[in-house]
mmCIF file of C-alpha atoms in Angstrom:
data_model
loop_
_atom_site.group_PDB
_atom_site.id
_atom_site.type_symbol
_atom_site.label_atom_id
_atom_site.label_comp_id
_atom_site.label_asym_id
_atom_site.label_seq_id
_atom_site.Cartn_x
_atom_site.Cartn_y
_atom_site.Cartn_z
ATOM 1 C CA UNK A 9 -9.662 -15.431 -0.754
ATOM 2 C CA UNK A 10 -10.300 -13.271 2.223
ATOM 3 C CA UNK A 11 -8.758 -15.714 4.479
ATOM 4 C CA UNK A 12 -5.724 -16.796 2.544
ATOM 5 C CA UNK A 13 -6.739 -19.865 1.679
ATOM 6 C CA UNK A 14 -5.721 -20.917 -1.740
ATOM 7 C CA UNK A 15 -9.154 -23.048 -2.532
ATOM 8 C CA UNK A 16 -10.638 -20.077 -2.158
ATOM 9 C CA UNK A 17 -8.232 -17.713 -4.660
ATOM 10 C CA UNK A 18 -9.899 -17.090 -7.831
ATOM 11 C CA UNK A 19 -7.532 -14.314 -9.324
ATOM 12 C CA UNK A 20 -6.909 -15.765 -12.766
ATOM 13 C CA UNK A 21 -3.352 -14.576 -12.494
ATOM 14 C CA UNK A 22 -2.164 -15.345 -9.145
ATOM 15 C CA UNK A 23 -4.079 -19.141 -8.789
ATOM 16 C CA UNK A 24 -2.704 -20.231 -12.236
ATOM 17 C CA UNK A 25 0.966 -18.660 -11.234
ATOM 18 C CA UNK A 26 1.271 -20.500 -7.672
ATOM 19 C CA UNK A 27 -0.495 -23.637 -9.243
ATOM 20 C CA UNK A 28 1.404 -23.756 -12.002
ATOM 21 C CA UNK A 29 5.107 -22.760 -10.899
ATOM 22 C CA UNK A 30 5.216 -22.400 -6.891
ATOM 23 C CA UNK A 31 4.204 -26.487 -6.103
ATOM 24 C CA UNK A 32 6.995 -27.828 -8.199
ATOM 25 C CA UNK A 33 9.589 -25.620 -7.247
ATOM 26 C CA UNK A 34 8.726 -25.943 -3.446
ATOM 27 C CA UNK A 35 8.794 -29.683 -3.663
ATOM 28 C CA UNK A 36 11.796 -29.568 -5.662
ATOM 29 C CA UNK A 37 13.580 -27.189 -2.972
ATOM 30 C CA UNK A 38 12.612 -29.426 -0.309
ATOM 31 C CA UNK A 39 13.969 -32.473 -1.650
ATOM 32 C CA UNK A 40 16.995 -30.823 -3.066
ATOM 33 C CA UNK A 41 18.636 -29.850 0.129
ATOM 34 C CA UNK A 42 21.279 -32.784 0.377
ATOM 35 C CA UNK A 43 21.765 -32.362 -3.303
ATOM 36 C CA UNK A 44 23.124 -29.163 -3.962
ATOM 37 C CA UNK A 45 26.198 -29.529 -5.158
ATOM 38 C CA UNK A 46 25.975 -32.091 -7.629
ATOM 39 C CA UNK A 47 22.262 -32.224 -8.669
ATOM 40 C CA UNK A 48 20.645 -35.327 -10.312
ATOM 41 C CA UNK A 49 19.247 -33.193 -13.293
ATOM 42 C CA UNK A 50 17.476 -35.490 -15.275
ATOM 43 C CA UNK A 51 15.849 -36.772 -12.039
ATOM 44 C CA UNK A 52 15.228 -33.081 -10.809
ATOM 45 C CA UNK A 53 13.529 -31.944 -14.331
ATOM 46 C CA UNK A 54 11.346 -34.955 -14.193
ATOM 47 C CA UNK A 55 9.981 -34.277 -10.887
ATOM 48 C CA UNK A 56 9.237 -30.748 -11.865
ATOM 49 C CA UNK A 57 7.102 -32.312 -14.799
ATOM 50 C CA UNK A 58 5.594 -34.618 -12.764
ATOM 51 C CA UNK A 59 4.463 -32.306 -9.976
ATOM 52 C CA UNK A 60 3.210 -30.222 -12.938
ATOM 53 C CA UNK A 61 1.435 -32.665 -14.595
ATOM 54 C CA UNK A 62 -0.072 -33.687 -11.184
ATOM 55 C CA UNK A 63 -1.286 -30.857 -9.701
ATOM 56 C CA UNK A 64 -3.070 -28.539 -13.441
ATOM 57 C CA UNK A 65 -4.105 -31.540 -15.357
ATOM 58 C CA UNK A 66 -2.028 -30.831 -17.983
ATOM 59 C CA UNK A 67 0.765 -32.116 -19.609
ATOM 60 C CA UNK A 68 4.287 -30.314 -19.523
ATOM 61 C CA UNK A 69 7.404 -31.341 -21.742
ATOM 62 C CA UNK A 70 10.841 -29.233 -22.275
ATOM 63 C CA UNK A 71 14.025 -30.338 -24.547
ATOM 64 C CA UNK A 72 16.802 -32.245 -23.266
ATOM 65 C CA UNK A 73 18.818 -28.890 -23.040
ATOM 66 C CA UNK A 74 16.668 -27.771 -19.874
ATOM 67 C CA UNK A 75 19.134 -27.328 -17.022
ATOM 68 C CA UNK A 76 19.003 -27.036 -12.839
ATOM 69 C CA UNK A 77 21.288 -25.242 -10.574
ATOM 70 C CA UNK A 78 21.004 -25.218 -6.645
ATOM 71 C CA UNK A 79 24.100 -23.949 -5.606
ATOM 72 C CA UNK A 80 25.084 -21.180 -4.798
ATOM 73 C CA UNK A 81 21.780 -19.969 -6.087
ATOM 74 C CA UNK A 82 18.699 -21.927 -7.471
ATOM 75 C CA UNK A 83 18.384 -21.333 -11.077
ATOM 76 C CA UNK A 84 16.241 -23.331 -13.274
ATOM 77 C CA UNK A 85 15.570 -22.640 -17.054
ATOM 78 C CA UNK A 86 13.405 -24.802 -19.092
ATOM 79 C CA UNK A 87 13.657 -24.686 -22.685
ATOM 80 C CA UNK A 88 11.421 -25.602 -25.633
ATOM 81 C CA UNK A 89 8.259 -25.496 -23.284
ATOM 82 C CA UNK A 90 5.124 -26.556 -24.103
ATOM 83 C CA UNK A 91 1.927 -27.280 -22.231
ATOM 84 C CA UNK A 92 -0.714 -29.341 -23.439
ATOM 85 C CA UNK A 93 -4.156 -30.255 -22.921
ATOM 86 C CA UNK A 94 -5.343 -33.839 -21.522
ATOM 87 C CA UNK A 95 -7.269 -35.682 -23.886
ATOM 88 C CA UNK A 96 -10.520 -34.550 -21.899
ATOM 89 C CA UNK A 97 -10.917 -31.475 -24.525
ATOM 90 C CA UNK A 98 -10.077 -33.088 -28.062
ATOM 91 C CA UNK A 99 -12.235 -30.600 -29.888
ATOM 92 C CA UNK A 100 -10.046 -27.540 -29.087
ATOM 93 C CA UNK A 101 -6.968 -28.796 -29.806
ATOM 94 C CA UNK A 102 -3.915 -30.148 -27.746
ATOM 95 C CA UNK A 103 -1.420 -27.301 -27.356
ATOM 96 C CA UNK A 104 -2.300 -24.385 -24.617
ATOM 97 C CA UNK A 105 1.002 -22.529 -24.390
ATOM 98 C CA UNK A 106 4.605 -22.652 -25.475
ATOM 99 C CA UNK A 107 7.358 -20.506 -24.782
ATOM 100 C CA UNK A 108 11.233 -20.268 -25.799
ATOM 101 C CA UNK A 109 12.490 -19.945 -22.110
ATOM 102 C CA UNK A 110 10.906 -20.244 -18.994
ATOM 103 C CA UNK A 111 13.315 -19.415 -16.231
ATOM 104 C CA UNK A 112 13.080 -19.083 -12.135
ATOM 105 C CA UNK A 113 15.493 -17.989 -9.981
ATOM 106 C CA UNK A 114 15.555 -18.601 -5.911
ATOM 107 C CA UNK A 115 17.586 -19.050 -2.884
ATOM 108 C CA UNK A 116 17.126 -22.616 -1.816
ATOM 109 C CA UNK A 117 17.472 -21.938 2.048
ATOM 110 C CA UNK A 118 14.257 -19.840 1.522
ATOM 111 C CA UNK A 119 12.137 -22.445 0.029
ATOM 112 C CA UNK A 120 13.167 -24.539 2.787
ATOM 113 C CA UNK A 121 13.344 -22.513 6.088
ATOM 114 C CA UNK A 122 11.691 -19.570 4.876
ATOM 115 C CA UNK A 123 10.291 -16.840 4.466
ATOM 116 C CA UNK A 124 9.654 -18.793 1.306
ATOM 117 C CA UNK A 125 10.101 -16.514 -2.047
ATOM 118 C CA UNK A 126 11.037 -17.197 -5.430
ATOM 119 C CA UNK A 127 13.566 -14.080 -6.219
ATOM 120 C CA UNK A 128 12.252 -13.887 -10.229
ATOM 121 C CA UNK A 129 10.423 -15.817 -12.691
ATOM 122 C CA UNK A 130 10.654 -14.864 -16.529
ATOM 123 C CA UNK A 131 8.721 -16.027 -19.342
ATOM 124 C CA UNK A 132 10.238 -15.498 -22.577
ATOM 125 C CA UNK A 133 8.736 -15.443 -26.461
ATOM 126 C CA UNK A 134 5.523 -17.135 -25.208
ATOM 127 C CA UNK A 135 2.319 -17.935 -27.178
ATOM 128 C CA UNK A 136 -1.170 -18.816 -25.192
ATOM 129 C CA UNK A 137 -4.069 -20.494 -26.578
ATOM 130 C CA UNK A 138 -7.048 -19.947 -23.935
ATOM 131 C CA UNK A 139 -10.524 -21.435 -23.476
ATOM 132 C CA UNK A 140 -12.969 -21.057 -20.867
ATOM 133 C CA UNK A 141 -12.743 -24.958 -20.599
ATOM 134 C CA UNK A 142 -9.000 -23.979 -19.574
ATOM 135 C CA UNK A 143 -10.080 -21.772 -16.657
ATOM 136 C CA UNK A 144 -12.708 -24.336 -15.446
ATOM 137 C CA UNK A 145 -10.204 -27.087 -15.558
ATOM 138 C CA UNK A 146 -7.446 -25.236 -13.762
ATOM 139 C CA UNK A 147 -10.098 -24.237 -10.823
ATOM 140 C CA UNK A 148 -10.669 -27.541 -10.194
ATOM 141 C CA UNK A 149 -7.339 -28.893 -9.859
ATOM 142 C CA UNK A 150 -6.219 -26.214 -7.929
ATOM 143 C CA UNK A 151 -9.323 -26.476 -5.484
ATOM 144 C CA UNK A 152 -8.565 -30.353 -5.557
ATOM 145 C CA UNK A 153 -4.828 -29.892 -4.918
ATOM 146 C CA UNK A 154 -4.682 -27.019 -2.232
ATOM 147 C CA UNK A 155 -2.951 -27.544 1.217
ATOM 148 C CA UNK A 156 -4.422 -25.101 3.556
ATOM 149 C CA UNK A 157 -1.813 -25.745 6.062
ATOM 150 C CA UNK A 158 0.873 -25.426 3.422
ATOM 151 C CA UNK A 159 3.175 -22.113 4.297
ATOM 152 C CA UNK A 160 3.207 -19.131 1.775
ATOM 153 C CA UNK A 161 5.400 -18.714 -0.664
ATOM 154 C CA UNK A 162 5.764 -15.335 -2.784
ATOM 155 C CA UNK A 163 7.208 -14.448 -6.436
ATOM 156 C CA UNK A 164 8.734 -11.005 -6.018
ATOM 157 C CA UNK A 165 9.116 -10.575 -9.707
ATOM 158 C CA UNK A 166 7.568 -12.643 -12.738
ATOM 159 C CA UNK A 167 8.088 -10.967 -15.981
ATOM 160 C CA UNK A 168 6.288 -12.042 -19.310
ATOM 161 C CA UNK A 169 8.268 -10.976 -22.255
ATOM 162 C CA UNK A 170 7.156 -10.718 -25.697
ATOM 163 C CA UNK A 171 3.769 -12.750 -25.461
ATOM 164 C CA UNK A 172 1.113 -13.497 -28.060
ATOM 165 C CA UNK A 173 -2.129 -14.448 -26.297
ATOM 166 C CA UNK A 174 -5.302 -15.515 -28.003
ATOM 167 C CA UNK A 175 -8.941 -15.843 -25.654
ATOM 168 C CA UNK A 176 -11.835 -18.042 -26.866
ATOM 169 C CA UNK A 177 -15.136 -17.048 -25.109
ATOM 170 C CA UNK A 178 -17.961 -18.787 -26.409
ATOM 171 C CA UNK A 179 -19.125 -19.288 -29.819
ATOM 172 C CA UNK A 180 -20.434 -17.434 -31.274
ATOM 173 C CA UNK A 181 -18.255 -14.961 -29.952
ATOM 174 C CA UNK A 182 -15.020 -14.533 -31.879
ATOM 175 C CA UNK A 183 -11.624 -14.827 -30.031
ATOM 176 C CA UNK A 184 -9.388 -12.124 -29.389
ATOM 177 C CA UNK A 185 -6.019 -11.431 -29.406
ATOM 178 C CA UNK A 186 -3.519 -9.370 -27.435
ATOM 179 C CA UNK A 187 0.142 -9.486 -29.174
ATOM 180 C CA UNK A 188 3.272 -7.875 -27.988
ATOM 181 C CA UNK A 189 2.239 -8.384 -24.391
ATOM 182 C CA UNK A 190 4.992 -7.597 -21.656
ATOM 183 C CA UNK A 191 3.725 -7.789 -17.976
ATOM 184 C CA UNK A 192 5.553 -7.161 -14.922
ATOM 185 C CA UNK A 193 4.011 -8.525 -11.363
ATOM 186 C CA UNK A 194 5.729 -7.563 -8.295
ATOM 187 C CA UNK A 195 5.035 -9.442 -5.028
ATOM 188 C CA UNK A 196 2.597 -12.565 -6.161
ATOM 189 C CA UNK A 197 1.464 -14.841 -3.104
ATOM 190 C CA UNK A 198 -1.930 -15.668 -1.484
ATOM 191 C CA UNK A 199 -2.275 -11.871 -0.765
ATOM 192 C CA UNK A 200 -2.725 -11.381 -4.365
ATOM 193 C CA UNK A 201 -0.310 -9.227 -6.460
ATOM 194 C CA UNK A 202 1.452 -6.062 -5.073
ATOM 195 C CA UNK A 203 1.483 -4.044 -8.057
ATOM 196 C CA UNK A 204 1.445 -5.079 -12.314
ATOM 197 C CA UNK A 205 1.943 -3.291 -15.266
ATOM 198 C CA UNK A 206 2.894 -3.698 -18.853
ATOM 199 C CA UNK A 207 1.520 -2.992 -22.580
ATOM 200 C CA UNK A 208 0.113 -4.902 -25.507
ATOM 201 C CA UNK A 209 -1.542 -4.626 -28.730
ATOM 202 C CA UNK A 210 -4.965 -5.203 -29.389
ATOM 203 C CA UNK A 211 -5.857 -4.640 -33.501
ATOM 204 C CA UNK A 212 -2.279 -2.918 -33.700
ATOM 205 C CA UNK A 213 -3.070 -0.221 -30.947
ATOM 206 C CA UNK A 214 -0.990 0.057 -28.179
ATOM 207 C CA UNK A 215 -2.468 -0.206 -25.126
ATOM 208 C CA UNK A 216 -0.470 0.554 -21.610
ATOM 209 C CA UNK A 217 -1.975 -1.011 -18.098
ATOM 210 C CA UNK A 218 -1.216 -0.548 -14.523
ATOM 211 C CA UNK A 219 -2.784 -1.894 -11.368
ATOM 212 C CA UNK A 220 -2.989 -4.188 -8.215
ATOM 213 C CA UNK A 221 -4.973 -7.098 -7.563
ATOM 214 C CA UNK A 222 -5.087 -8.119 -3.540
ATOM 215 C CA UNK A 223 -7.084 -10.422 -1.529
ATOM 216 C CA UNK A 224 -10.457 -8.945 -1.011
ATOM 217 C CA UNK A 225 -10.346 -8.181 2.982
ATOM 218 C CA UNK A 226 -13.100 -10.504 4.776
ATOM 219 C CA UNK A 227 -15.120 -11.561 1.905
ATOM 220 C CA UNK A 228 -13.895 -13.797 -1.192
ATOM 221 C CA UNK A 229 -12.470 -12.484 -4.387
ATOM 222 C CA UNK A 230 -10.003 -10.074 -5.208
ATOM 223 C CA UNK A 231 -10.126 -6.411 -4.918
ATOM 224 C CA UNK A 232 -8.870 -5.248 -8.573
ATOM 225 C CA UNK A 233 -7.670 -1.644 -9.712
ATOM 226 C CA UNK A 234 -6.949 -1.281 -13.133
ATOM 227 C CA UNK A 235 -6.127 1.374 -15.513
ATOM 228 C CA UNK A 236 -5.853 1.070 -19.588
ATOM 229 C CA UNK A 237 -4.838 4.017 -21.656
ATOM 230 C CA UNK A 238 -4.429 3.942 -25.552
ATOM 231 C CA UNK A 239 -4.865 6.616 -28.069
ATOM 232 C CA UNK A 240 -8.097 5.840 -28.854
ATOM 233 C CA UNK A 241 -9.643 5.280 -25.168
ATOM 234 C CA UNK A 242 -8.711 5.180 -21.903
ATOM 235 C CA UNK A 243 -10.439 3.158 -18.944
ATOM 236 C CA UNK A 244 -10.611 2.640 -15.063
ATOM 237 C CA UNK A 245 -11.934 -0.189 -13.409
ATOM 238 C CA UNK A 246 -12.311 -1.007 -9.492
ATOM 239 C CA UNK A 247 -14.377 -3.665 -8.189
ATOM 240 C CA UNK A 248 -13.922 -7.243 -7.011
ATOM 241 C CA UNK A 249 -12.932 -10.170 -8.952
ATOM 242 C CA UNK A 250 -14.172 -13.818 -9.228
ATOM 243 C CA UNK A 251 -15.959 -13.741 -6.010
ATOM 244 C CA UNK A 252 -18.373 -16.745 -4.681
ATOM 245 C CA UNK A 253 -21.092 -15.559 -7.454
ATOM 246 C CA UNK A 254 -20.322 -18.685 -9.399
ATOM 247 C CA UNK A 255 -20.834 -16.748 -12.686
ATOM 248 C CA UNK A 256 -19.534 -13.161 -11.646
ATOM 249 C CA UNK A 257 -16.081 -12.444 -13.217
ATOM 250 C CA UNK A 258 -15.966 -8.629 -11.903
ATOM 251 C CA UNK A 259 -18.522 -6.493 -10.017
ATOM 252 C CA UNK A 260 -17.702 -2.769 -9.422
ATOM 253 C CA UNK A 261 -17.251 0.648 -11.028
ATOM 254 C CA UNK A 262 -15.793 1.542 -14.695
ATOM 255 C CA UNK A 263 -14.945 4.873 -16.588
ATOM 256 C CA UNK A 264 -14.585 4.881 -19.963
ATOM 257 C CA UNK A 265 -13.351 7.741 -22.231
ATOM 258 C CA UNK A 266 -13.624 7.521 -25.998
ATOM 259 C CA UNK A 267 -11.447 9.950 -27.305
ATOM 260 C CA UNK A 268 -13.327 9.646 -30.720
ATOM 261 C CA UNK A 269 -16.168 7.594 -30.129
ATOM 262 C CA UNK A 270 -17.105 6.462 -33.830
ATOM 263 C CA UNK A 271 -13.276 5.108 -34.022
ATOM 264 C CA UNK A 272 -13.274 3.974 -30.892
ATOM 265 C CA UNK A 273 -16.202 2.129 -30.687
ATOM 266 C CA UNK A 274 -15.266 0.634 -34.293
ATOM 267 C CA UNK A 275 -12.136 -0.605 -32.837
ATOM 268 C CA UNK A 276 -13.782 -2.421 -30.150
ATOM 269 C CA UNK A 277 -15.792 -3.944 -32.703
ATOM 270 C CA UNK A 278 -18.786 -2.350 -31.514
ATOM 271 C CA UNK A 279 -19.459 0.403 -33.735
ATOM 272 C CA UNK A 280 -21.483 1.625 -37.137
ATOM 273 C CA UNK A 281 -19.320 1.120 -39.998
ATOM 274 C CA UNK A 282 -19.734 4.742 -40.850
ATOM 275 C CA UNK A 283 -19.112 7.891 -38.578
ATOM 276 C CA UNK A 284 -22.554 9.281 -37.574
ATOM 277 C CA UNK A 285 -22.933 12.930 -35.943
ATOM 278 C CA UNK A 286 -24.340 11.564 -32.683
ATOM 279 C CA UNK A 287 -20.838 9.457 -32.195
ATOM 280 C CA UNK A 288 -18.429 12.665 -33.308
ATOM 281 C CA UNK A 289 -16.173 13.646 -30.520
ATOM 282 C CA UNK A 290 -15.171 11.990 -27.040
ATOM 283 C CA UNK A 291 -17.742 10.212 -25.253
ATOM 284 C CA UNK A 292 -17.436 9.429 -21.498
ATOM 285 C CA UNK A 293 -19.512 6.232 -19.816
ATOM 286 C CA UNK A 294 -19.196 6.034 -16.179
ATOM 287 C CA UNK A 295 -21.250 3.622 -13.712
ATOM 288 C CA UNK A 296 -21.601 0.439 -11.897
ATOM 289 C CA UNK A 297 -20.066 -2.527 -14.208
ATOM 290 C CA UNK A 298 -21.199 -6.562 -13.998
ATOM 291 C CA UNK A 299 -19.109 -9.128 -15.957
ATOM 292 C CA UNK A 300 -20.662 -12.523 -16.335
ATOM 293 C CA UNK A 301 -19.591 -15.207 -18.177
ATOM 294 C CA UNK A 302 -22.488 -15.091 -20.233
ATOM 295 C CA UNK A 303 -23.380 -11.626 -20.165
ATOM 296 C CA UNK A 304 -22.055 -7.981 -19.252
ATOM 297 C CA UNK A 305 -24.498 -5.883 -17.344
ATOM 298 C CA UNK A 306 -24.482 -2.081 -16.866
ATOM 299 C CA UNK A 307 -26.794 -0.242 -14.229
ATOM 300 C CA UNK A 308 -27.259 3.284 -13.682
ATOM 301 C CA UNK A 309 -24.804 4.467 -16.335
ATOM 302 C CA UNK A 310 -23.977 7.857 -17.205
ATOM 303 C CA UNK A 311 -22.928 8.788 -20.653
ATOM 304 C CA UNK A 312 -21.818 12.193 -22.227
ATOM 305 C CA UNK A 313 -20.818 13.157 -25.823
ATOM 306 C CA UNK A 314 -20.563 16.348 -27.805
ATOM 307 C CA UNK A 315 -24.193 15.976 -28.827
ATOM 308 C CA UNK A 316 -26.128 14.174 -25.614
ATOM 309 C CA UNK A 317 -26.149 13.012 -22.273
ATOM 310 C CA UNK A 318 -28.140 11.021 -20.170
ATOM 311 C CA UNK A 319 -28.473 7.690 -18.298
ATOM 312 C CA UNK A 320 -29.758 4.133 -18.152
ATOM 313 C CA UNK A 321 -29.080 0.589 -17.646
ATOM 314 C CA UNK A 322 -27.602 -1.818 -20.387
ATOM 315 C CA UNK A 323 -27.201 -5.459 -20.863
ATOM 316 C CA UNK A 324 -25.316 -7.079 -23.570
ATOM 317 C CA UNK A 325 -25.145 -11.203 -24.083
ATOM 318 C CA UNK A 326 -21.535 -12.628 -24.654
ATOM 319 C CA UNK A 327 -22.305 -16.165 -25.083
ATOM 320 C CA UNK A 328 -25.411 -17.744 -27.059
ATOM 321 C CA UNK A 329 -27.974 -15.590 -28.424
ATOM 322 C CA UNK A 330 -26.919 -12.432 -28.110
ATOM 323 C CA UNK A 331 -28.939 -9.705 -26.161
ATOM 324 C CA UNK A 332 -27.073 -6.569 -26.938
ATOM 325 C CA UNK A 333 -28.966 -3.539 -26.088
ATOM 326 C CA UNK A 334 -31.339 -5.158 -23.541
ATOM 327 C CA UNK A 335 -32.436 -2.913 -20.920
ATOM 328 C CA UNK A 336 -33.747 0.461 -20.809
ATOM 329 C CA UNK A 337 -32.328 3.976 -20.566
ATOM 330 C CA UNK A 338 -33.355 7.990 -21.153
ATOM 331 C CA UNK A 339 -31.489 10.478 -23.126
ATOM 332 C CA UNK A 340 -30.919 13.832 -21.656
#
């Protein structure tokens, strides 16, 4: 993504938004110049639906009360939205997402003569159920439909309000869910996301987050900076997400501070059922981290707690046969 080409874009957020939203809206804007005062609503909504389906490989539907307005400002309100998987993946169910309302606001002329920008996209009361297969399908369709010569389009503000996200990794790992999810992204485009922030609940624990995701300079992937904050743990990540490595999801540095190690590890699903003296009090872990599709690797890790300090390397499997704890380390 370093050269601005959408073919190289691997940012999940930026890629999905560009793929699912901007393409249909841009086509709509270009075709609707002569119809701004009295648009044929049914025909334009049908165009949005067909463009979405062709570009993503998924099937979009919305109810008949959805509307389009082109003058004096562009407004699209899709109500009762559903996105379904193709029959290609019958074993994981059809519905990938639904939302009570998806709204877009834009200046029609900006989509025609540029600089091209959509003022705001808002998604209200949405449910997402994602599998790894969805990520593969979206990446493949993004690459197949990429147009390197197309002018860039930015979304000034993208807001996700009151969402529920469930993500299925690979068996035998359980899915994890984020509830009460609210996200605001500013200046979304080929260069990444200028800023994102929001909050969610994980196992009923509120978590806030903020960060940036910008196109990596001179190489593939996205320069990602994220901080997360909750009562049980705080974390900071900085590195490259979605590089060309194929299986690499993230490579960089991480700092994690567990306010109370035992309860925090149990919250993550990785701790002992009962408290242990070694897990009493705060614990800090720092060092490089690599997130792969099948594995989490940490090298030259430094950790410190109330009773011990040390370092080492750790690798843990996240698919197939687990390999948690593989690797070596030394105490201090």
